[in-house]
CSV table of C-alpha atoms in Angstrom, one decimal:
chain,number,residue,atom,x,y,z
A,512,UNK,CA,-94.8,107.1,-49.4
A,513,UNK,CA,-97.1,109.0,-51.1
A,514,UNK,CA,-96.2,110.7,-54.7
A,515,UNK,CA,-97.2,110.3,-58.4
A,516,UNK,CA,-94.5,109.5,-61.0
A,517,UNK,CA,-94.1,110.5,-64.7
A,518,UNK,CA,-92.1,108.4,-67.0
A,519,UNK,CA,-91.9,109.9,-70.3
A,520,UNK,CA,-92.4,107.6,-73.5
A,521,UNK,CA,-89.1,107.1,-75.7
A,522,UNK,CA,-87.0,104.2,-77.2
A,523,UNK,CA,-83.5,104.1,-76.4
A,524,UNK,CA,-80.8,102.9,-78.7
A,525,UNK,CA,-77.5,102.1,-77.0
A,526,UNK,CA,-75.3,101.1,-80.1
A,527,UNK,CA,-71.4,101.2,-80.0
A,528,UNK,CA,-70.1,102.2,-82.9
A,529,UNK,CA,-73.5,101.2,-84.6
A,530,UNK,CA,-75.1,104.8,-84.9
A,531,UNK,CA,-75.6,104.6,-89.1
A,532,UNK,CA,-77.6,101.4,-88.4
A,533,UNK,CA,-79.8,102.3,-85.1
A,534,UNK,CA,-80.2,105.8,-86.7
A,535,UNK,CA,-81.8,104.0,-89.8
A,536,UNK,CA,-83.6,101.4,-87.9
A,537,UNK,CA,-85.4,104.1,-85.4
A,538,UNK,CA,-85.8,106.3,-89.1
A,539,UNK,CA,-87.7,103.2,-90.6
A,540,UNK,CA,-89.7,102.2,-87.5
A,541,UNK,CA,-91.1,106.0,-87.7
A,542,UNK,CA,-92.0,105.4,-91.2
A,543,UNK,CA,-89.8,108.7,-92.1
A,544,UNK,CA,-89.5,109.3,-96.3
A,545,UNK,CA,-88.5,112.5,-95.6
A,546,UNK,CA,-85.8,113.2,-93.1
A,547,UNK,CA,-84.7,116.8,-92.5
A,548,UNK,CA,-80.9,116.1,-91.0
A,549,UNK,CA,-80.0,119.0,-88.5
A,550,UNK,CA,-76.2,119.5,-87.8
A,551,UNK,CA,-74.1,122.0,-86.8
A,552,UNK,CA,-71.0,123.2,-89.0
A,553,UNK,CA,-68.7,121.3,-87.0
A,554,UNK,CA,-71.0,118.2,-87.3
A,555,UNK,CA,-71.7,117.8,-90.9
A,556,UNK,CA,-69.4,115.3,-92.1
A,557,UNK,CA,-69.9,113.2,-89.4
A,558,UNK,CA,-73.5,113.5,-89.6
A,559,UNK,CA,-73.8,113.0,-93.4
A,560,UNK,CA,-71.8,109.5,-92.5
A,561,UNK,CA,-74.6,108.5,-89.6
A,562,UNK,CA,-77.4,109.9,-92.2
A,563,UNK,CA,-75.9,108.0,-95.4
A,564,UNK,CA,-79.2,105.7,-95.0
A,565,UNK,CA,-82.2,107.4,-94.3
A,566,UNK,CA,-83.7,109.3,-97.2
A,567,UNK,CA,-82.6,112.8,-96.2
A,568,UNK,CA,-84.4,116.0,-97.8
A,569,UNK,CA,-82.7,118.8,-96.3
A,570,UNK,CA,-79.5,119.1,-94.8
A,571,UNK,CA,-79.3,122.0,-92.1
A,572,UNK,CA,-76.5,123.4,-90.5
A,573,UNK,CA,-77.6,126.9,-88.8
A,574,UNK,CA,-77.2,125.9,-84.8
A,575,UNK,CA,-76.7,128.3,-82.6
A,576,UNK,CA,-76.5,128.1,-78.7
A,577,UNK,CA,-79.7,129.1,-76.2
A,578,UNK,CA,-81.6,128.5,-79.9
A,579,UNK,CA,-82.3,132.0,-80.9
A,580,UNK,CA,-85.6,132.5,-81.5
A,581,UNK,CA,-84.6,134.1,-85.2
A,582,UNK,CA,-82.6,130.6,-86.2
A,583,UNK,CA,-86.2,128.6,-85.1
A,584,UNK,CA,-88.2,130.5,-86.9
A,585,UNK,CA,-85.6,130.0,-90.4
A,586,UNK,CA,-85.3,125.7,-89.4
A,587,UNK,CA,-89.0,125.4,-89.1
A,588,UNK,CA,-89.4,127.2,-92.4
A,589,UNK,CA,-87.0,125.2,-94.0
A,590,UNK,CA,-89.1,122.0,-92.6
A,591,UNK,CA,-91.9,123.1,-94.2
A,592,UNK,CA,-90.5,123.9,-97.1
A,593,UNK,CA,-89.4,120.5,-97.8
A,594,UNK,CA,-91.9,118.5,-95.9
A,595,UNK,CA,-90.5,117.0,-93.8
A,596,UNK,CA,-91.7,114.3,-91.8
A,597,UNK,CA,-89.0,113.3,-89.4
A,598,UNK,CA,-85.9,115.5,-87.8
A,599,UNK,CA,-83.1,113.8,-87.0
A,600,UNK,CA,-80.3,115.7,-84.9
A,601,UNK,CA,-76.9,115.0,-84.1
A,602,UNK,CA,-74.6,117.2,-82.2
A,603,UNK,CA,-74.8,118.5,-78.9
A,604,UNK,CA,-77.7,120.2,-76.7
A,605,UNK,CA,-77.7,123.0,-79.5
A,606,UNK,CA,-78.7,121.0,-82.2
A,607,UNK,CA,-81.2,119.0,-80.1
A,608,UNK,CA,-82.8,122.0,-79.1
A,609,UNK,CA,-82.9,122.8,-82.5
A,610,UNK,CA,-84.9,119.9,-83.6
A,611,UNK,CA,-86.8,120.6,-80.2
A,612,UNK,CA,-88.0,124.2,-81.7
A,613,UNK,CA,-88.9,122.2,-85.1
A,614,UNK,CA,-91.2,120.3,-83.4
A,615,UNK,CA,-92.9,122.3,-80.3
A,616,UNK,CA,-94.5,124.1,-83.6
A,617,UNK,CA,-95.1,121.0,-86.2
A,618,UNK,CA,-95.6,117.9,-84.3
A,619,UNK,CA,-92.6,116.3,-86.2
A,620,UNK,CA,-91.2,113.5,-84.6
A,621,UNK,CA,-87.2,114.1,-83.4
A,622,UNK,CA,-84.7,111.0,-83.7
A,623,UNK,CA,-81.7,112.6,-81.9
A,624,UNK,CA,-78.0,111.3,-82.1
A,625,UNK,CA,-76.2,113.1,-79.0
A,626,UNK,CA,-71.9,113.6,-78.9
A,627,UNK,CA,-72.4,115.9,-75.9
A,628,UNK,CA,-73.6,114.6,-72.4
A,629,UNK,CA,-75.9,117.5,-72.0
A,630,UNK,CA,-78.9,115.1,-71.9
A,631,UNK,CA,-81.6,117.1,-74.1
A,632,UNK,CA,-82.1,114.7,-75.7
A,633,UNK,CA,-84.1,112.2,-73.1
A,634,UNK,CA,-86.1,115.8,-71.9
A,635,UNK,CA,-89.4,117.2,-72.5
A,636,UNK,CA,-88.1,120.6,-71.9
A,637,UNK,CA,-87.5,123.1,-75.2
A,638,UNK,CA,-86.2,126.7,-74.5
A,639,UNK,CA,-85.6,129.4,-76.9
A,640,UNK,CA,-83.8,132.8,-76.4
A,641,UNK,CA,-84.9,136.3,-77.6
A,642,UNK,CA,-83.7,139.8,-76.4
A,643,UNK,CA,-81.4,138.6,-74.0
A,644,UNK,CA,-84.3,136.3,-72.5
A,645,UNK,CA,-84.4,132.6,-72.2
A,646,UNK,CA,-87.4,130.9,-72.6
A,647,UNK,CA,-88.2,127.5,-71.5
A,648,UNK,CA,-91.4,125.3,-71.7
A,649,UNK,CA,-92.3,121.6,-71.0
A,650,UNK,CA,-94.4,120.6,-74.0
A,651,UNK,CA,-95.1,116.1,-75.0
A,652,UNK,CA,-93.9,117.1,-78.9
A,653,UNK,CA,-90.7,118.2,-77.9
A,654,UNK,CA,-89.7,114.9,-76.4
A,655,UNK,CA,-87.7,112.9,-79.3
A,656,UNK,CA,-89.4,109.6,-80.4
A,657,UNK,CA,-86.2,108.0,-80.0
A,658,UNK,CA,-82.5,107.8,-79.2
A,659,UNK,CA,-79.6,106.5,-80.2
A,660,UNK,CA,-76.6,106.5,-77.9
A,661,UNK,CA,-72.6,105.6,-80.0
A,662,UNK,CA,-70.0,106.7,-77.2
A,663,UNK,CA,-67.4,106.5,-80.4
A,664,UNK,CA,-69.1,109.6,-81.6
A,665,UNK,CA,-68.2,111.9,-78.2
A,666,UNK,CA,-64.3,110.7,-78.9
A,667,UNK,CA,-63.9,113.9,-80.4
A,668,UNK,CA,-65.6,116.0,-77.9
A,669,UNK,CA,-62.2,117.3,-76.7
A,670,UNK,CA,-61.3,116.8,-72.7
A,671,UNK,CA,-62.1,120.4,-71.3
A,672,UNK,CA,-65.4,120.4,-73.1
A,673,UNK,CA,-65.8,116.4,-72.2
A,674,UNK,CA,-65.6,117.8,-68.4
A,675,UNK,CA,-68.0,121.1,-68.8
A,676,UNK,CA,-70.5,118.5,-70.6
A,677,UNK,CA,-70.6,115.7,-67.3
A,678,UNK,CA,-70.9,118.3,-64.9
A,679,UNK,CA,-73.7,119.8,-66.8
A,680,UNK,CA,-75.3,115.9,-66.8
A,681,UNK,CA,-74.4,116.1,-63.2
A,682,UNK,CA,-76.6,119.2,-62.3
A,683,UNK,CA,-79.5,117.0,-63.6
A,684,UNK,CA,-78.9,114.7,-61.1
A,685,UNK,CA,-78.3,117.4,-58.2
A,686,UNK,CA,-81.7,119.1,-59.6
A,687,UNK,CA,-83.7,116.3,-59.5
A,688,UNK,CA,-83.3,115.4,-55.8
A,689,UNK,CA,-85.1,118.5,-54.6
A,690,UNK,CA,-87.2,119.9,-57.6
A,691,UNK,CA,-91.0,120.8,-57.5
A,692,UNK,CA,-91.6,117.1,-58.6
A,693,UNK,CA,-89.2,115.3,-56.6
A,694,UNK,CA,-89.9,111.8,-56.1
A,695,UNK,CA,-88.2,108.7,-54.6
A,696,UNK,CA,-87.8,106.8,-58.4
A,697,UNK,CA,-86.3,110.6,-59.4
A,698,UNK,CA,-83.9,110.1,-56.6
A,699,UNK,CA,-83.3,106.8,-57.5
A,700,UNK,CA,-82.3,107.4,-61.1
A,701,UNK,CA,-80.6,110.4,-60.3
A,702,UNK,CA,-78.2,109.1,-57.7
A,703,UNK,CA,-77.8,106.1,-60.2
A,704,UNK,CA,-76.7,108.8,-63.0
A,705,UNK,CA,-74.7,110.4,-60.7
A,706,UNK,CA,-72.6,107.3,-59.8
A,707,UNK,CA,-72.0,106.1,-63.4
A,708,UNK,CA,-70.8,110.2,-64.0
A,709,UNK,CA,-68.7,109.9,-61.3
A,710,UNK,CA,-67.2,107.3,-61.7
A,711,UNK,CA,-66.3,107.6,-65.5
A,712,UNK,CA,-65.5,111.3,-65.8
A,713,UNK,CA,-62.0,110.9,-64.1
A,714,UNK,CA,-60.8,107.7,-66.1
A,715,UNK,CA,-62.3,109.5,-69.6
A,716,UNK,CA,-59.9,112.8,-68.4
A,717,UNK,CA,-57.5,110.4,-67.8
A,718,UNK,CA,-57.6,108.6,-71.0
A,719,UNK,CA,-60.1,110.5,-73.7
A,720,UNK,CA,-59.7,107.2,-76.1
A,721,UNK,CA,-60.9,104.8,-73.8
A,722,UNK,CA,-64.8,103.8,-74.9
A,723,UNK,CA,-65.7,101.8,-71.3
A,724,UNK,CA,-65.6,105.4,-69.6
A,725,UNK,CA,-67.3,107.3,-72.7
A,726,UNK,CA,-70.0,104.3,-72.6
A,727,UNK,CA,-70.6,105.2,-68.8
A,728,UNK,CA,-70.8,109.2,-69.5
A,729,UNK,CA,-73.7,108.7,-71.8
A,730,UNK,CA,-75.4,106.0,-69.5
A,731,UNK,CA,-75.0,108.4,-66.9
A,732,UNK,CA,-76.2,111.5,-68.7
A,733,UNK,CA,-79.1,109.7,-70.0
A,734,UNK,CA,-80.6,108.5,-66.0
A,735,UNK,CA,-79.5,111.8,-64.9
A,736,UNK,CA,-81.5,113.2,-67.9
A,737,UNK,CA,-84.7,111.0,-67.4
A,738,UNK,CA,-84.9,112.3,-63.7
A,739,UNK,CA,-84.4,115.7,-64.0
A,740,UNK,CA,-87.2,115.9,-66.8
A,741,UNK,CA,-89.5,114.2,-64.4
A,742,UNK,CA,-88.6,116.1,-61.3
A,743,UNK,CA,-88.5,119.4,-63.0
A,744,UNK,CA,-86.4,122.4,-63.3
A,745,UNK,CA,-84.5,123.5,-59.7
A,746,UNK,CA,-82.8,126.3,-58.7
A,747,UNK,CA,-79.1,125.3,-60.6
A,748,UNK,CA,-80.9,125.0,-63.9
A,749,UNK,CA,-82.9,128.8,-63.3
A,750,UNK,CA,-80.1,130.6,-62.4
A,751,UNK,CA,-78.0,128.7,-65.6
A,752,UNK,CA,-81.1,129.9,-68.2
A,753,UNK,CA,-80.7,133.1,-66.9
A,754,UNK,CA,-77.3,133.3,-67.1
A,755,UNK,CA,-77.0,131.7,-70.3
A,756,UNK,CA,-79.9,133.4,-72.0
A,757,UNK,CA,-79.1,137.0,-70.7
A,758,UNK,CA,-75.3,136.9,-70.7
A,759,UNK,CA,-74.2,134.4,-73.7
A,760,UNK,CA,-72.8,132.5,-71.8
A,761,UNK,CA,-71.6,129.2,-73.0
A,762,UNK,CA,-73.8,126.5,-71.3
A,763,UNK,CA,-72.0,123.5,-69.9
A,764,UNK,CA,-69.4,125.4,-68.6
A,765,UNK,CA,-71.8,127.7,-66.7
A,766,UNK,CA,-73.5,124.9,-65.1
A,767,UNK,CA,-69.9,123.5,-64.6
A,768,UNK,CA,-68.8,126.5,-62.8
A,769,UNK,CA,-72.8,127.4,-60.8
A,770,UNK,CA,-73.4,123.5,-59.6
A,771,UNK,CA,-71.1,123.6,-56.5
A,772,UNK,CA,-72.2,126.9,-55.4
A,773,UNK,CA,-75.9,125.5,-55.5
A,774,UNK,CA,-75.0,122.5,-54.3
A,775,UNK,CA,-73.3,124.1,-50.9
A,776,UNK,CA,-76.3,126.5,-50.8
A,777,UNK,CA,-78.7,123.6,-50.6
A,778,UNK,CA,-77.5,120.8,-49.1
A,779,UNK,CA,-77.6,122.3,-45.2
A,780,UNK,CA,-81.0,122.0,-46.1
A,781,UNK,CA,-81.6,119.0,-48.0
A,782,UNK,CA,-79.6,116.1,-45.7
A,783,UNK,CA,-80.6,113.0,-46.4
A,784,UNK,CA,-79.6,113.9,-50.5
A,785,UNK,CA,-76.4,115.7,-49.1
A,786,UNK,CA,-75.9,111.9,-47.1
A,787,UNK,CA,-76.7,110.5,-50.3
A,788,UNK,CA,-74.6,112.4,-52.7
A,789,UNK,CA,-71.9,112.2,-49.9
A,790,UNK,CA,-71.8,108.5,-51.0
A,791,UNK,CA,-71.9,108.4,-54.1
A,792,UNK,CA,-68.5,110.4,-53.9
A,793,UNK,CA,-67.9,108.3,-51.5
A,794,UNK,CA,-66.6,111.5,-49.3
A,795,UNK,CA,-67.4,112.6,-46.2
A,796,UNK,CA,-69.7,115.5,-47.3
A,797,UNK,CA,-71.3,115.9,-50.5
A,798,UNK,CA,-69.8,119.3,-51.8
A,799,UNK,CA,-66.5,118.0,-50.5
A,800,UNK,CA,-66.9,115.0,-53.0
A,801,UNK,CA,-67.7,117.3,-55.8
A,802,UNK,CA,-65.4,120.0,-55.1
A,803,UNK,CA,-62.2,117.1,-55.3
A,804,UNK,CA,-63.7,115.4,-58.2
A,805,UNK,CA,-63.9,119.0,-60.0
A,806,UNK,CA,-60.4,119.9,-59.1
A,807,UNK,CA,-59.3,116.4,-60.5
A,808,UNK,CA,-60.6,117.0,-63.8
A,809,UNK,CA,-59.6,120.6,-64.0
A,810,UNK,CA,-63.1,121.7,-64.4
A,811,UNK,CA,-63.9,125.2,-65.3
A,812,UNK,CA,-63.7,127.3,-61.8
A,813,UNK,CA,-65.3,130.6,-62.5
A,814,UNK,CA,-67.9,132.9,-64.1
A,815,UNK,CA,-65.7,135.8,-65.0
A,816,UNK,CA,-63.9,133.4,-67.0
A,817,UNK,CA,-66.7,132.5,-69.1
A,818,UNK,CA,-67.6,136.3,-70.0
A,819,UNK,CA,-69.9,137.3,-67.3
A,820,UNK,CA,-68.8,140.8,-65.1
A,821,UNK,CA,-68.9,141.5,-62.3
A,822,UNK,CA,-71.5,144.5,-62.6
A,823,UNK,CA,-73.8,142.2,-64.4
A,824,UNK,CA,-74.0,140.5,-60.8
A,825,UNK,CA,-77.0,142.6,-59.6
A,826,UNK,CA,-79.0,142.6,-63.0
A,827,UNK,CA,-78.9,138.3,-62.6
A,828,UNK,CA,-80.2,138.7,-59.5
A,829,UNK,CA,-83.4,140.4,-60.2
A,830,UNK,CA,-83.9,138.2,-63.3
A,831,UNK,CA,-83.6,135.0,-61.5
A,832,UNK,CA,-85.8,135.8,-58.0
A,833,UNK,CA,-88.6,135.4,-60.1
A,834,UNK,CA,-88.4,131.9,-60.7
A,835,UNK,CA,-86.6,130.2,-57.6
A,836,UNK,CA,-88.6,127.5,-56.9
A,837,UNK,CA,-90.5,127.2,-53.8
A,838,UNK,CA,-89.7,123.6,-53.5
A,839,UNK,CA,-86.2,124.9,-53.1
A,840,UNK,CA,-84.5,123.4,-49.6
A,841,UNK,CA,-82.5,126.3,-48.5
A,842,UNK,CA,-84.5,129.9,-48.7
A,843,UNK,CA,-83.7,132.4,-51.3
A,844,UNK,CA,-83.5,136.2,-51.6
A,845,UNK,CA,-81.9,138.4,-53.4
A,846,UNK,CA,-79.2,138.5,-51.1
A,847,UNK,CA,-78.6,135.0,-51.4
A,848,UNK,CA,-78.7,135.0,-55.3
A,849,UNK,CA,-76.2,138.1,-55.0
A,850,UNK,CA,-73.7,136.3,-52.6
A,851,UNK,CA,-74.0,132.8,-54.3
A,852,UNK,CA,-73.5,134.4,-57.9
A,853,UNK,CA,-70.5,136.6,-56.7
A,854,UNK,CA,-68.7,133.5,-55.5
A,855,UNK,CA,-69.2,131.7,-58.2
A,856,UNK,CA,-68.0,134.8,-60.3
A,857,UNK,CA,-65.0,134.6,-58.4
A,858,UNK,CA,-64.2,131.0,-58.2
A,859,UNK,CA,-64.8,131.0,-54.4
A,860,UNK,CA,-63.9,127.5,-53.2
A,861,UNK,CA,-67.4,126.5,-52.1
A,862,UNK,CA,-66.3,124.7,-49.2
């Protein structure tokens, strides 16, 4: 073995149905006097609850997905404006990303409260959108100080969105076993991810309520998460940007809908991760084990669906070439990016 391995510093908070307390215990241990609470719409009550104990300045409720670069600009002003000295999110990869913007410009350290699985919150990685472009970046400010994990607080996320949300924790995993910095304690993490996703998505479709499965999403989201910010960005989470920055396309369901296509793509390629992933389905071939695990939960089955057409096929194409990465198993041309973005337009079974 030969490699060199990142791991990122951050406390974790695991605290069911504690989030108020770890929220104002991580607040405290970051000396913060002057929170500035960011929240979408939808999240406000909720997040005024979690907040009722940290001295919060400035409530903030403008979040918008792929994080214009318009409503950055207007959340770091209002940070300034108040002086802030800590940003605390809660809400889903939006608002973290939101906090993320605050910070990659004013050092401010991020306490984030997820009630998605999208896993933002455990990365390194901002990304910002303008003219139809999605910018990403790896940058040490961006990565919050801390988390804290209440599975209570995704009991709302409702079932569809629940699904969209583990399949986009799932692509972190998929990513992270052959990204530019691919390593074996990436692997290791993201097969672990992967298992506790996979094994908790179907009993939380099954029964929304029940916490034990919630619990294991986040746990699962979070290793996922801490791989695929150490192995890097791969080919699933490229063509997603793209897609997502240049189409509006709503993000978990996106990766949702690309990761099998990827994953089919790739894993000719890529054996002893297909043998791996294989088992963790515990099927006979890795995009077998996806593609029955998708069709249990009802995921979301293709692009059109989401708003994408099919003319805007050929445009992707040229935006995402640029940036397939070489460490990439299977090769990639446009050809390839054409064929793999029509099927997944179409909902071709991947198989």
């Amino acid at each position: 073995m030969e490699f060199v391995h990142q791991t990122l510093p951050q406390r974790v908070r695991f605290a069911p149905g504690q989030a108020a307390a770890g929220v104002a215990a991580e607040v405290a241990e970051l000396d913060g006097r002057r929170v500035m609470l960011i929240a979408s719409d939808r999240e406000a009550e909720d997040a005024a609850r979690i907040a009722a104990d940290v001295p919060v300045v400035v409530s903030h409720h403008e979040v918008a997905m792929h994080v214009p670069v318009p409503v950055a600009e207007r959340a770091r002003e209002v940070a300034r404006q108040h002086r802030a000295d800590v940003v605390l999110t809660i809400g889903g990869g939006s608002a973290t990303g939101l906090g993320k913007a605050v910070a990659l410009t004013s050092g401010l350290p991020v306490v984030a409260v997820p009630t998605t699985y999208a896993g933002s919150e455990a990365t390194d990685v901002w990304g910002m959108t303008e003219d139809g472009t999605k910018t990403t970046g790896v940058d040490a400010r961006v990565l919050p100080r801390s988390v804290v994990y209440d599975a209570g607080l995704t009991l709302s996320l409702p079932v569809d969105l629940t699904v969209a949300s583990t399949l986009n924790a799932l692509a972190h995993s998929v990513d992270a076993l052959w990204a530019p910095r691919a390593d074996p304690i990436n692997a290791a993490l993201a097969l672990e991810g992967a298992r506790g996703l996979v094994s908790a998505l179907p009993a939380v479709a099954d029964e929304p309520e029940a916490m034990p499965g919630r619990e294991g999403l986040l746990y699962g989201a979070y290793l996922a998460a801490v791989a695929f910010t150490s192995a890097g960005s791969g080919l699933h989470h490229k063509i997603c940007h793209v897609l997502g920055g240049r189409f509006d396309l709503p993000h978990a369901p996106t990766h949702a809908v690309v990761l099998p296509h990827v994953l089919a793509l790739n894993a000719p390629f890529a054996p002893d991760a297909e043998r791996r992933l294989a088992d963790v389905f515990d099927a006979d071939t890795a995009v077998a084990g996806l593609e029955a695990l998708r069709r249990r939960v009802r995921a979301p089955g293709a692009l059109r669906d989401l708003g994408l057409r099919e003319s805007d096929i050929p445009d992707a194409a040229e935006a995402i070439l640029p940036v397939v990465p070489a460490s990439n198993p299977a090769p990639v041309g446009r050809d390839e990016l054409e064929r793999l973005l029509h099927d997944a337009w179409e909902g071709t079974d991947p198989r």
